[in-house]
Amino acid sequence: MAILEVNHIEKHFGSTKVLKDVSFSLDEGNALAIIGSSGSGKTTLLRCLNFLETPSSGEIRVRDEVLFDAARSAAENERNLRTKRLHFGLVFQAFHLFPQYTALENVMLAEQLLAKERPDFKADRKQILEEIRAHGEQLLDKMGLANRADHYPHQLSGGQQQRVAIARALALSPDILCFDEPTSALDPELTGEVLRVIRSLAEQKTTMIIVTHEMAFARDVADQVIFMDNGYIVEQGDPRQVIEHPREERTRQFLAR
């Protein structure tokens, strides 16, 4: 069953069209890899899904509920997104950890901020914060970082920082976890650390969208691959078919490079 439906999304920056009539769906528990050259629109698509950018046209549905519809007013979309944007979690290329907080504090922060809006927070503050801490520790352990909880970002390797960022994105239990080229800032050895974590999440049937340049990883881990070029989806389908036997000439040219 499709957890995500993206219908005819476009994004324009002035007269520049960055996304052009992008449509696809993603089933729950599946991993989607998005490949393509720099400037093809991959990151902009992720930013639109996470509502860091507002699509110029189109519709986004999660669990058959309309999160965004360009036909609605901006105010109506904003009211809707204020409560619904947590459907998505995003892991950036460059980690974006807060340097003044430990690994555990980085993971706990968003949950703590949301907890303060709960009506029972004042009465049950101690218990709620203890539960958030236990959840953060559990996520760091899942990332293989239980012994790094009290370390600050500058005390961690790039691979460790990215794993903290993944734990942070998982903390709010998003329906769909998005990765924007999660290994592009890492050397090959550290890349392997992060890819192993993402592979493990795929094996646990975490619903994911992964923008990546790692073709072998996309082929072996994803359930579906989309190839983008110049703002369009040129080809999509089974990873082995798209990567090993592409139907479109533009896909063949990209993979040949």
PDB file of C-alpha atoms in Angstrom:
ATOM      1  CA  MET A   1       0.000   0.000   0.000  1.00  0.00           C
ATOM      2  CA  ALA A   2       1.325   3.447  -0.924  1.00  0.00           C
ATOM      3  CA  ILE A   3       2.296   5.516   2.093  1.00  0.00           C
ATOM      4  CA  LEU A   4       3.405   8.463  -0.085  1.00  0.00           C
ATOM      5  CA  GLU A   5       1.891   9.836  -3.282  1.00  0.00           C
ATOM      6  CA  VAL A   6       3.545  12.738  -5.083  1.00  0.00           C
ATOM      7  CA  ASN A   7       1.366  14.151  -7.845  1.00  0.00           C
ATOM      8  CA  HIS A   8       2.598  16.576 -10.523  1.00  0.00           C
ATOM      9  CA  ILE A   9       4.976  18.494  -8.259  1.00  0.00           C
ATOM     10  CA  GLU A  10       6.765  21.459  -9.809  1.00  0.00           C
ATOM     11  CA  LYS A  11       9.138  23.970  -8.244  1.00  0.00           C
ATOM     12  CA  HIS A  12      10.053  27.284  -9.865  1.00  0.00           C
ATOM     13  CA  PHE A  13      12.599  29.806  -8.642  1.00  0.00           C
ATOM     14  CA  GLY A  14      11.581  32.854 -10.639  1.00  0.00           C
ATOM     15  CA  SER A  15      11.698  31.828 -14.282  1.00  0.00           C
ATOM     16  CA  THR A  16      13.878  28.786 -13.534  1.00  0.00           C
ATOM     17  CA  LYS A  17      11.954  25.503 -13.384  1.00  0.00           C
ATOM     18  CA  VAL A  18      13.840  23.115 -11.102  1.00  0.00           C
ATOM     19  CA  LEU A  19      11.173  20.384 -10.819  1.00  0.00           C
ATOM     20  CA  LYS A  20       8.888  19.591 -13.745  1.00  0.00           C
ATOM     21  CA  ASP A  21       5.751  17.464 -13.347  1.00  0.00           C
ATOM     22  CA  VAL A  22       7.264  15.001 -10.856  1.00  0.00           C
ATOM     23  CA  SER A  23       4.964  12.134  -9.852  1.00  0.00           C
ATOM     24  CA  PHE A  24       5.670   8.875  -8.019  1.00  0.00           C
ATOM     25  CA  SER A  25       4.428   6.728  -5.143  1.00  0.00           C
ATOM     26  CA  LEU A  26       6.210   4.829  -2.374  1.00  0.00           C
ATOM     27  CA  ASP A  27       4.911   1.772  -0.546  1.00  0.00           C
ATOM     28  CA  GLU A  28       5.217   1.488   3.221  1.00  0.00           C
ATOM     29  CA  GLY A  29       8.372  -0.365   4.304  1.00  0.00           C
ATOM     30  CA  ASN A  30      10.118   0.227   0.968  1.00  0.00           C
ATOM     31  CA  ALA A  31      13.273   2.165   0.161  1.00  0.00           C
ATOM     32  CA  LEU A  32      13.374   4.512  -2.829  1.00  0.00           C
ATOM     33  CA  ALA A  33      16.732   5.627  -4.246  1.00  0.00           C
ATOM     34  CA  ILE A  34      16.892   8.816  -6.326  1.00  0.00           C
ATOM     35  CA  ILE A  35      19.895   9.109  -8.639  1.00  0.00           C
ATOM     36  CA  GLY A  36      21.000  11.701 -11.159  1.00  0.00           C
ATOM     37  CA  SER A  37      23.687  14.259 -11.852  1.00  0.00           C
ATOM     38  CA  SER A  38      24.179  17.413  -9.784  1.00  0.00           C
ATOM     39  CA  GLY A  39      21.531  20.004 -10.608  1.00  0.00           C
ATOM     40  CA  SER A  40      18.954  17.465 -11.720  1.00  0.00           C
ATOM     41  CA  GLY A  41      16.492  18.453  -8.960  1.00  0.00           C
ATOM     42  CA  LYS A  42      17.049  15.609  -6.466  1.00  0.00           C
ATOM     43  CA  THR A  43      17.751  17.760  -3.402  1.00  0.00           C
ATOM     44  CA  THR A  44      15.003  20.247  -4.283  1.00  0.00           C
ATOM     45  CA  LEU A  45      12.546  17.352  -4.445  1.00  0.00           C
ATOM     46  CA  LEU A  46      13.577  16.216  -0.943  1.00  0.00           C
ATOM     47  CA  ARG A  47      13.276  19.768   0.357  1.00  0.00           C
ATOM     48  CA  CYS A  48       9.770  20.023  -1.102  1.00  0.00           C
ATOM     49  CA  LEU A  49       8.771  16.736   0.539  1.00  0.00           C
ATOM     50  CA  ASN A  50      10.062  18.024   3.881  1.00  0.00           C
ATOM     51  CA  PHE A  51       8.445  21.434   3.230  1.00  0.00           C
ATOM     52  CA  LEU A  52      11.741  23.293   3.493  1.00  0.00           C
ATOM     53  CA  GLU A  53      10.653  24.566   0.078  1.00  0.00           C
ATOM     54  CA  THR A  54       7.058  25.177  -0.999  1.00  0.00           C
ATOM     55  CA  PRO A  55       6.156  23.448  -4.280  1.00  0.00           C
ATOM     56  CA  SER A  56       4.894  25.778  -6.993  1.00  0.00           C
ATOM     57  CA  SER A  57       2.235  23.288  -8.047  1.00  0.00           C
ATOM     58  CA  GLY A  58       1.093  19.749  -7.346  1.00  0.00           C
ATOM     59  CA  GLU A  59      -0.045  17.659  -4.410  1.00  0.00           C
ATOM     60  CA  ILE A  60       1.623  15.555  -1.679  1.00  0.00           C
ATOM     61  CA  ARG A  61      -0.306  12.829   0.158  1.00  0.00           C
ATOM     62  CA  VAL A  62       0.789  10.656   3.094  1.00  0.00           C
ATOM     63  CA  ARG A  63      -1.424   7.716   4.094  1.00  0.00           C
ATOM     64  CA  ASP A  64      -4.040   9.049   1.652  1.00  0.00           C
ATOM     65  CA  GLU A  65      -4.207  12.355   3.552  1.00  0.00           C
ATOM     66  CA  VAL A  66      -3.445  15.545   1.610  1.00  0.00           C
ATOM     67  CA  LEU A  67      -0.500  17.300   3.298  1.00  0.00           C
ATOM     68  CA  PHE A  68      -0.014  19.893   0.578  1.00  0.00           C
ATOM     69  CA  ASP A  69      -2.118  21.018  -2.362  1.00  0.00           C
ATOM     70  CA  ALA A  70      -0.975  24.002  -4.390  1.00  0.00           C
ATOM     71  CA  ALA A  71      -4.603  24.645  -5.316  1.00  0.00           C
ATOM     72  CA  ARG A  72      -5.336  25.573  -1.684  1.00  0.00           C
ATOM     73  CA  SER A  73      -4.458  28.914  -0.154  1.00  0.00           C
ATOM     74  CA  ALA A  74      -1.010  29.436   1.336  1.00  0.00           C
ATOM     75  CA  ALA A  75      -2.560  30.019   4.762  1.00  0.00           C
ATOM     76  CA  GLU A  76      -4.516  26.763   4.598  1.00  0.00           C
ATOM     77  CA  ASN A  77      -1.440  24.789   3.555  1.00  0.00           C
ATOM     78  CA  GLU A  78       0.606  26.363   6.354  1.00  0.00           C
ATOM     79  CA  ARG A  79      -2.017  25.510   8.988  1.00  0.00           C
ATOM     80  CA  ASN A  80      -2.055  21.931   7.747  1.00  0.00           C
ATOM     81  CA  LEU A  81       1.733  21.557   7.609  1.00  0.00           C
ATOM     82  CA  ARG A  82       2.246  22.898  11.111  1.00  0.00           C
ATOM     83  CA  THR A  83       0.766  19.686  12.475  1.00  0.00           C
ATOM     84  CA  LYS A  84       1.639  17.265   9.652  1.00  0.00           C
ATOM     85  CA  ARG A  85       5.240  18.006   8.633  1.00  0.00           C
ATOM     86  CA  LEU A  86       6.575  15.473  11.183  1.00  0.00           C
ATOM     87  CA  HIS A  87       5.606  12.708   8.763  1.00  0.00           C
ATOM     88  CA  PHE A  88       9.115  13.209   7.305  1.00  0.00           C
ATOM     89  CA  GLY A  89      12.590  13.087   8.823  1.00  0.00           C
ATOM     90  CA  LEU A  90      15.605  14.439   6.939  1.00  0.00           C
ATOM     91  CA  VAL A  91      19.296  13.574   7.232  1.00  0.00           C
ATOM     92  CA  PHE A  92      21.468  16.225   5.551  1.00  0.00           C
ATOM     93  CA  GLN A  93      24.806  15.878   3.751  1.00  0.00           C
ATOM     94  CA  ALA A  94      26.680  17.951   6.325  1.00  0.00           C
ATOM     95  CA  PHE A  95      25.286  16.509   9.613  1.00  0.00           C
ATOM     96  CA  HIS A  96      24.154  19.920  11.040  1.00  0.00           C
ATOM     97  CA  LEU A  97      24.616  18.825  14.644  1.00  0.00           C
ATOM     98  CA  PHE A  98      24.551  21.507  17.332  1.00  0.00           C
ATOM     99  CA  PRO A  99      28.188  21.834  18.472  1.00  0.00           C
ATOM    100  CA  GLN A 100      27.283  22.954  22.011  1.00  0.00           C
ATOM    101  CA  TYR A 101      25.291  19.764  22.697  1.00  0.00           C
ATOM    102  CA  THR A 102      26.459  16.191  23.260  1.00  0.00           C
ATOM    103  CA  ALA A 103      25.436  13.405  20.898  1.00  0.00           C
ATOM    104  CA  LEU A 104      22.618  12.391  23.246  1.00  0.00           C
ATOM    105  CA  GLU A 105      21.441  15.987  23.691  1.00  0.00           C
ATOM    106  CA  ASN A 106      21.330  16.442  19.901  1.00  0.00           C
ATOM    107  CA  VAL A 107      19.128  13.352  19.588  1.00  0.00           C
ATOM    108  CA  MET A 108      16.825  14.389  22.475  1.00  0.00           C
ATOM    109  CA  LEU A 109      16.376  18.041  21.549  1.00  0.00           C
ATOM    110  CA  ALA A 110      13.401  17.874  19.162  1.00  0.00           C
ATOM    111  CA  GLU A 111      11.463  15.503  21.423  1.00  0.00           C
ATOM    112  CA  GLN A 112      12.108  17.786  24.394  1.00  0.00           C
ATOM    113  CA  LEU A 113      10.833  20.841  22.529  1.00  0.00           C
ATOM    114  CA  LEU A 114       7.664  19.036  21.439  1.00  0.00           C
ATOM    115  CA  ALA A 115       7.110  17.645  24.942  1.00  0.00           C
ATOM    116  CA  LYS A 116       6.861  21.167  26.346  1.00  0.00           C
ATOM    117  CA  GLU A 117       3.682  21.648  24.313  1.00  0.00           C
ATOM    118  CA  ARG A 118       2.011  18.631  25.942  1.00  0.00           C
ATOM    119  CA  PRO A 119      -0.743  19.501  28.441  1.00  0.00           C
ATOM    120  CA  ASP A 120       0.695  17.024  30.973  1.00  0.00           C
ATOM    121  CA  PHE A 121       4.274  18.308  30.736  1.00  0.00           C
ATOM    122  CA  LYS A 122       4.297  20.428  33.895  1.00  0.00           C
ATOM    123  CA  ALA A 123       2.741  17.718  36.028  1.00  0.00           C
ATOM    124  CA  ASP A 124       4.810  14.826  34.632  1.00  0.00           C
ATOM    125  CA  ARG A 125       7.958  16.706  33.590  1.00  0.00           C
ATOM    126  CA  LYS A 126      10.467  14.397  35.283  1.00  0.00           C
ATOM    127  CA  GLN A 127       8.962  11.188  33.923  1.00  0.00           C
ATOM    128  CA  ILE A 128       8.549  12.581  30.388  1.00  0.00           C
ATOM    129  CA  LEU A 129      12.177  13.768  30.255  1.00  0.00           C
ATOM    130  CA  GLU A 130      13.387  10.414  31.578  1.00  0.00           C
ATOM    131  CA  GLU A 131      11.444   8.641  28.825  1.00  0.00           C
ATOM    132  CA  ILE A 132      12.931  10.962  26.193  1.00  0.00           C
ATOM    133  CA  ARG A 133      16.424  10.300  27.519  1.00  0.00           C
ATOM    134  CA  ALA A 134      15.867   6.526  27.462  1.00  0.00           C
ATOM    135  CA  HIS A 135      14.582   6.771  23.881  1.00  0.00           C
ATOM    136  CA  GLY A 136      17.644   8.802  22.845  1.00  0.00           C
ATOM    137  CA  GLU A 137      19.993   6.281  24.451  1.00  0.00           C
ATOM    138  CA  GLN A 138      18.160   3.464  22.677  1.00  0.00           C
ATOM    139  CA  LEU A 139      18.564   5.191  19.290  1.00  0.00           C
ATOM    140  CA  LEU A 140      22.280   5.844  19.826  1.00  0.00           C
ATOM    141  CA  ASP A 141      22.729   2.192  20.794  1.00  0.00           C
ATOM    142  CA  LYS A 142      20.947   1.221  17.564  1.00  0.00           C
ATOM    143  CA  MET A 143      23.510   3.336  15.689  1.00  0.00           C
ATOM    144  CA  GLY A 144      26.397   1.615  17.522  1.00  0.00           C
ATOM    145  CA  LEU A 145      27.156   4.785  19.496  1.00  0.00           C
ATOM    146  CA  ALA A 146      26.102   3.909  23.046  1.00  0.00           C
ATOM    147  CA  ASN A 147      29.622   4.699  24.273  1.00  0.00           C
ATOM    148  CA  ARG A 148      29.638   8.094  22.531  1.00  0.00           C
ATOM    149  CA  ALA A 149      26.475   9.561  24.110  1.00  0.00           C
ATOM    150  CA  ASP A 150      28.377  12.171  26.155  1.00  0.00           C
ATOM    151  CA  HIS A 151      30.771  13.158  23.353  1.00  0.00           C
ATOM    152  CA  TYR A 152      30.426  16.497  21.572  1.00  0.00           C
ATOM    153  CA  PRO A 153      30.374  16.622  17.743  1.00  0.00           C
ATOM    154  CA  HIS A 154      34.024  17.767  17.520  1.00  0.00           C
ATOM    155  CA  GLN A 155      34.989  14.596  19.410  1.00  0.00           C
ATOM    156  CA  LEU A 156      33.306  12.359  16.833  1.00  0.00           C
ATOM    157  CA  SER A 157      34.392  11.208  13.381  1.00  0.00           C
ATOM    158  CA  GLY A 158      32.352  12.245  10.360  1.00  0.00           C
ATOM    159  CA  GLY A 159      30.739   8.808  10.182  1.00  0.00           C
ATOM    160  CA  GLN A 160      29.828   8.962  13.865  1.00  0.00           C
ATOM    161  CA  GLN A 161      28.355  12.447  13.449  1.00  0.00           C
ATOM    162  CA  GLN A 162      26.223  11.263  10.558  1.00  0.00           C
ATOM    163  CA  ARG A 163      24.977   8.320  12.618  1.00  0.00           C
ATOM    164  CA  VAL A 164      24.005  10.756  15.391  1.00  0.00           C
ATOM    165  CA  ALA A 165      22.131  12.759  12.738  1.00  0.00           C
ATOM    166  CA  ILE A 166      20.281   9.592  11.673  1.00  0.00           C
ATOM    167  CA  ALA A 167      19.352   8.873  15.308  1.00  0.00           C
ATOM    168  CA  ARG A 168      18.108  12.460  15.636  1.00  0.00           C
ATOM    169  CA  ALA A 169      15.929  12.091  12.529  1.00  0.00           C
ATOM    170  CA  LEU A 170      14.477   8.832  13.906  1.00  0.00           C
ATOM    171  CA  ALA A 171      13.707  10.370  17.318  1.00  0.00           C
ATOM    172  CA  LEU A 172      10.324  11.740  16.237  1.00  0.00           C
ATOM    173  CA  SER A 173       9.331   8.424  14.594  1.00  0.00           C
ATOM    174  CA  PRO A 174       8.722   9.840  11.103  1.00  0.00           C
ATOM    175  CA  ASP A 175       6.669   7.853   8.605  1.00  0.00           C
ATOM    176  CA  ILE A 176       9.325   8.441   5.942  1.00  0.00           C
ATOM    177  CA  LEU A 177      13.048   8.945   6.553  1.00  0.00           C
ATOM    178  CA  CYS A 178      14.840  10.984   3.871  1.00  0.00           C
ATOM    179  CA  PHE A 179      18.590  11.067   3.183  1.00  0.00           C
ATOM    180  CA  ASP A 180      20.235  13.764   1.064  1.00  0.00           C
ATOM    181  CA  GLU A 181      23.492  12.220  -0.184  1.00  0.00           C
ATOM    182  CA  PRO A 182      24.346  11.063   3.370  1.00  0.00           C
ATOM    183  CA  THR A 183      27.876   9.919   2.490  1.00  0.00           C
ATOM    184  CA  SER A 184      29.013  12.750   0.206  1.00  0.00           C
ATOM    185  CA  ALA A 185      31.036  14.466   2.965  1.00  0.00           C
ATOM    186  CA  LEU A 186      32.734  11.255   4.120  1.00  0.00           C
ATOM    187  CA  ASP A 187      35.860   9.388   3.074  1.00  0.00           C
ATOM    188  CA  PRO A 188      35.403   5.790   1.780  1.00  0.00           C
ATOM    189  CA  GLU A 189      36.027   4.088   5.135  1.00  0.00           C
ATOM    190  CA  LEU A 190      33.470   6.252   6.960  1.00  0.00           C
ATOM    191  CA  THR A 191      31.048   5.919   4.047  1.00  0.00           C
ATOM    192  CA  GLY A 192      30.851   2.203   4.779  1.00  0.00           C
ATOM    193  CA  GLU A 193      29.798   2.877   8.392  1.00  0.00           C
ATOM    194  CA  VAL A 194      26.841   4.998   7.335  1.00  0.00           C
ATOM    195  CA  LEU A 195      25.765   2.733   4.478  1.00  0.00           C
ATOM    196  CA  ARG A 196      25.712  -0.239   6.866  1.00  0.00           C
ATOM    197  CA  VAL A 197      23.317   1.654   9.138  1.00  0.00           C
ATOM    198  CA  ILE A 198      21.028   2.572   6.218  1.00  0.00           C
ATOM    199  CA  ARG A 199      21.145  -1.023   4.961  1.00  0.00           C
ATOM    200  CA  SER A 200      20.128  -2.194   8.450  1.00  0.00           C
ATOM    201  CA  LEU A 201      17.200   0.257   8.458  1.00  0.00           C
ATOM    202  CA  ALA A 202      16.111  -1.078   5.051  1.00  0.00           C
ATOM    203  CA  GLU A 203      16.214  -4.637   6.420  1.00  0.00           C
ATOM    204  CA  GLN A 204      13.962  -3.461   9.268  1.00  0.00           C
ATOM    205  CA  LYS A 205      11.499  -2.166   6.635  1.00  0.00           C
ATOM    206  CA  THR A 206      11.983   1.510   7.453  1.00  0.00           C
ATOM    207  CA  THR A 207      10.293   3.570   4.727  1.00  0.00           C
ATOM    208  CA  MET A 208      13.078   5.667   3.172  1.00  0.00           C
ATOM    209  CA  ILE A 209      13.927   7.999   0.312  1.00  0.00           C
ATOM    210  CA  ILE A 210      17.665   8.116  -0.367  1.00  0.00           C
ATOM    211  CA  VAL A 211      19.319  10.603  -2.721  1.00  0.00           C
ATOM    212  CA  THR A 212      22.650   8.967  -3.469  1.00  0.00           C
ATOM    213  CA  HIS A 213      25.584   8.704  -5.865  1.00  0.00           C
ATOM    214  CA  GLU A 214      26.353   5.180  -4.588  1.00  0.00           C
ATOM    215  CA  MET A 215      25.037   3.156  -7.535  1.00  0.00           C
ATOM    216  CA  ALA A 216      25.871  -0.308  -6.159  1.00  0.00           C
ATOM    217  CA  PHE A 217      24.224   0.590  -2.862  1.00  0.00           C
ATOM    218  CA  ALA A 218      21.103   1.874  -4.621  1.00  0.00           C
ATOM    219  CA  ARG A 219      20.920  -1.293  -6.710  1.00  0.00           C
ATOM    220  CA  ASP A 220      21.320  -3.651  -3.740  1.00  0.00           C
ATOM    221  CA  VAL A 221      19.285  -1.861  -1.037  1.00  0.00           C
ATOM    222  CA  ALA A 222      16.461   0.050  -2.733  1.00  0.00           C
ATOM    223  CA  ASP A 223      13.130  -1.453  -3.752  1.00  0.00           C
ATOM    224  CA  GLN A 224      12.672   1.243  -6.407  1.00  0.00           C
ATOM    225  CA  VAL A 225      14.991   3.672  -8.235  1.00  0.00           C
ATOM    226  CA  ILE A 226      14.183   7.001  -9.848  1.00  0.00           C
ATOM    227  CA  PHE A 227      16.609   8.627 -12.284  1.00  0.00           C
ATOM    228  CA  MET A 228      16.192  12.398 -12.573  1.00  0.00           C
ATOM    229  CA  ASP A 229      17.601  14.755 -15.176  1.00  0.00           C
ATOM    230  CA  ASN A 230      16.919  18.465 -15.706  1.00  0.00           C
ATOM    231  CA  GLY A 231      14.026  18.437 -13.250  1.00  0.00           C
ATOM    232  CA  TYR A 232      12.204  15.489 -14.809  1.00  0.00           C
ATOM    233  CA  ILE A 233      11.863  11.840 -13.818  1.00  0.00           C
ATOM    234  CA  VAL A 234      13.414  10.201 -16.871  1.00  0.00           C
ATOM    235  CA  GLU A 235      13.155   6.590 -15.721  1.00  0.00           C
ATOM    236  CA  GLN A 236      11.919   4.694 -12.683  1.00  0.00           C
ATOM    237  CA  GLY A 237      11.457   1.079 -11.704  1.00  0.00           C
ATOM    238  CA  ASP A 238      13.239  -1.951 -10.315  1.00  0.00           C
ATOM    239  CA  PRO A 239      16.802  -1.010  -9.245  1.00  0.00           C
ATOM    240  CA  ARG A 240      18.559  -3.754 -11.212  1.00  0.00           C
ATOM    241  CA  GLN A 241      16.575  -3.006 -14.333  1.00  0.00           C
ATOM    242  CA  VAL A 242      17.194   0.757 -14.166  1.00  0.00           C
ATOM    243  CA  ILE A 243      20.881   0.547 -13.206  1.00  0.00           C
ATOM    244  CA  GLU A 244      21.987  -2.531 -15.143  1.00  0.00           C
ATOM    245  CA  HIS A 245      19.585  -2.432 -18.124  1.00  0.00           C
ATOM    246  CA  PRO A 246      18.281   1.150 -18.483  1.00  0.00           C
ATOM    247  CA  ARG A 247      15.685   1.722 -21.172  1.00  0.00           C
ATOM    248  CA  GLU A 248      16.304   5.434 -21.697  1.00  0.00           C
ATOM    249  CA  GLU A 249      19.344   6.793 -23.546  1.00  0.00           C
ATOM    250  CA  ARG A 250      19.820   9.606 -21.005  1.00  0.00           C
ATOM    251  CA  THR A 251      19.967   7.044 -18.175  1.00  0.00           C
ATOM    252  CA  ARG A 252      22.547   5.001 -20.110  1.00  0.00           C
ATOM    253  CA  GLN A 253      24.702   8.100 -20.625  1.00  0.00           C
ATOM    254  CA  PHE A 254      24.589   8.971 -16.922  1.00  0.00           C
ATOM    255  CA  LEU A 255      25.477   5.454 -15.772  1.00  0.00           C
ATOM    256  CA  ALA A 256      28.268   5.148 -18.345  1.00  0.00           C
ATOM    257  CA  ARG A 257      30.005   8.102 -16.640  1.00  0.00           C
TER     258      ARG A 257
END
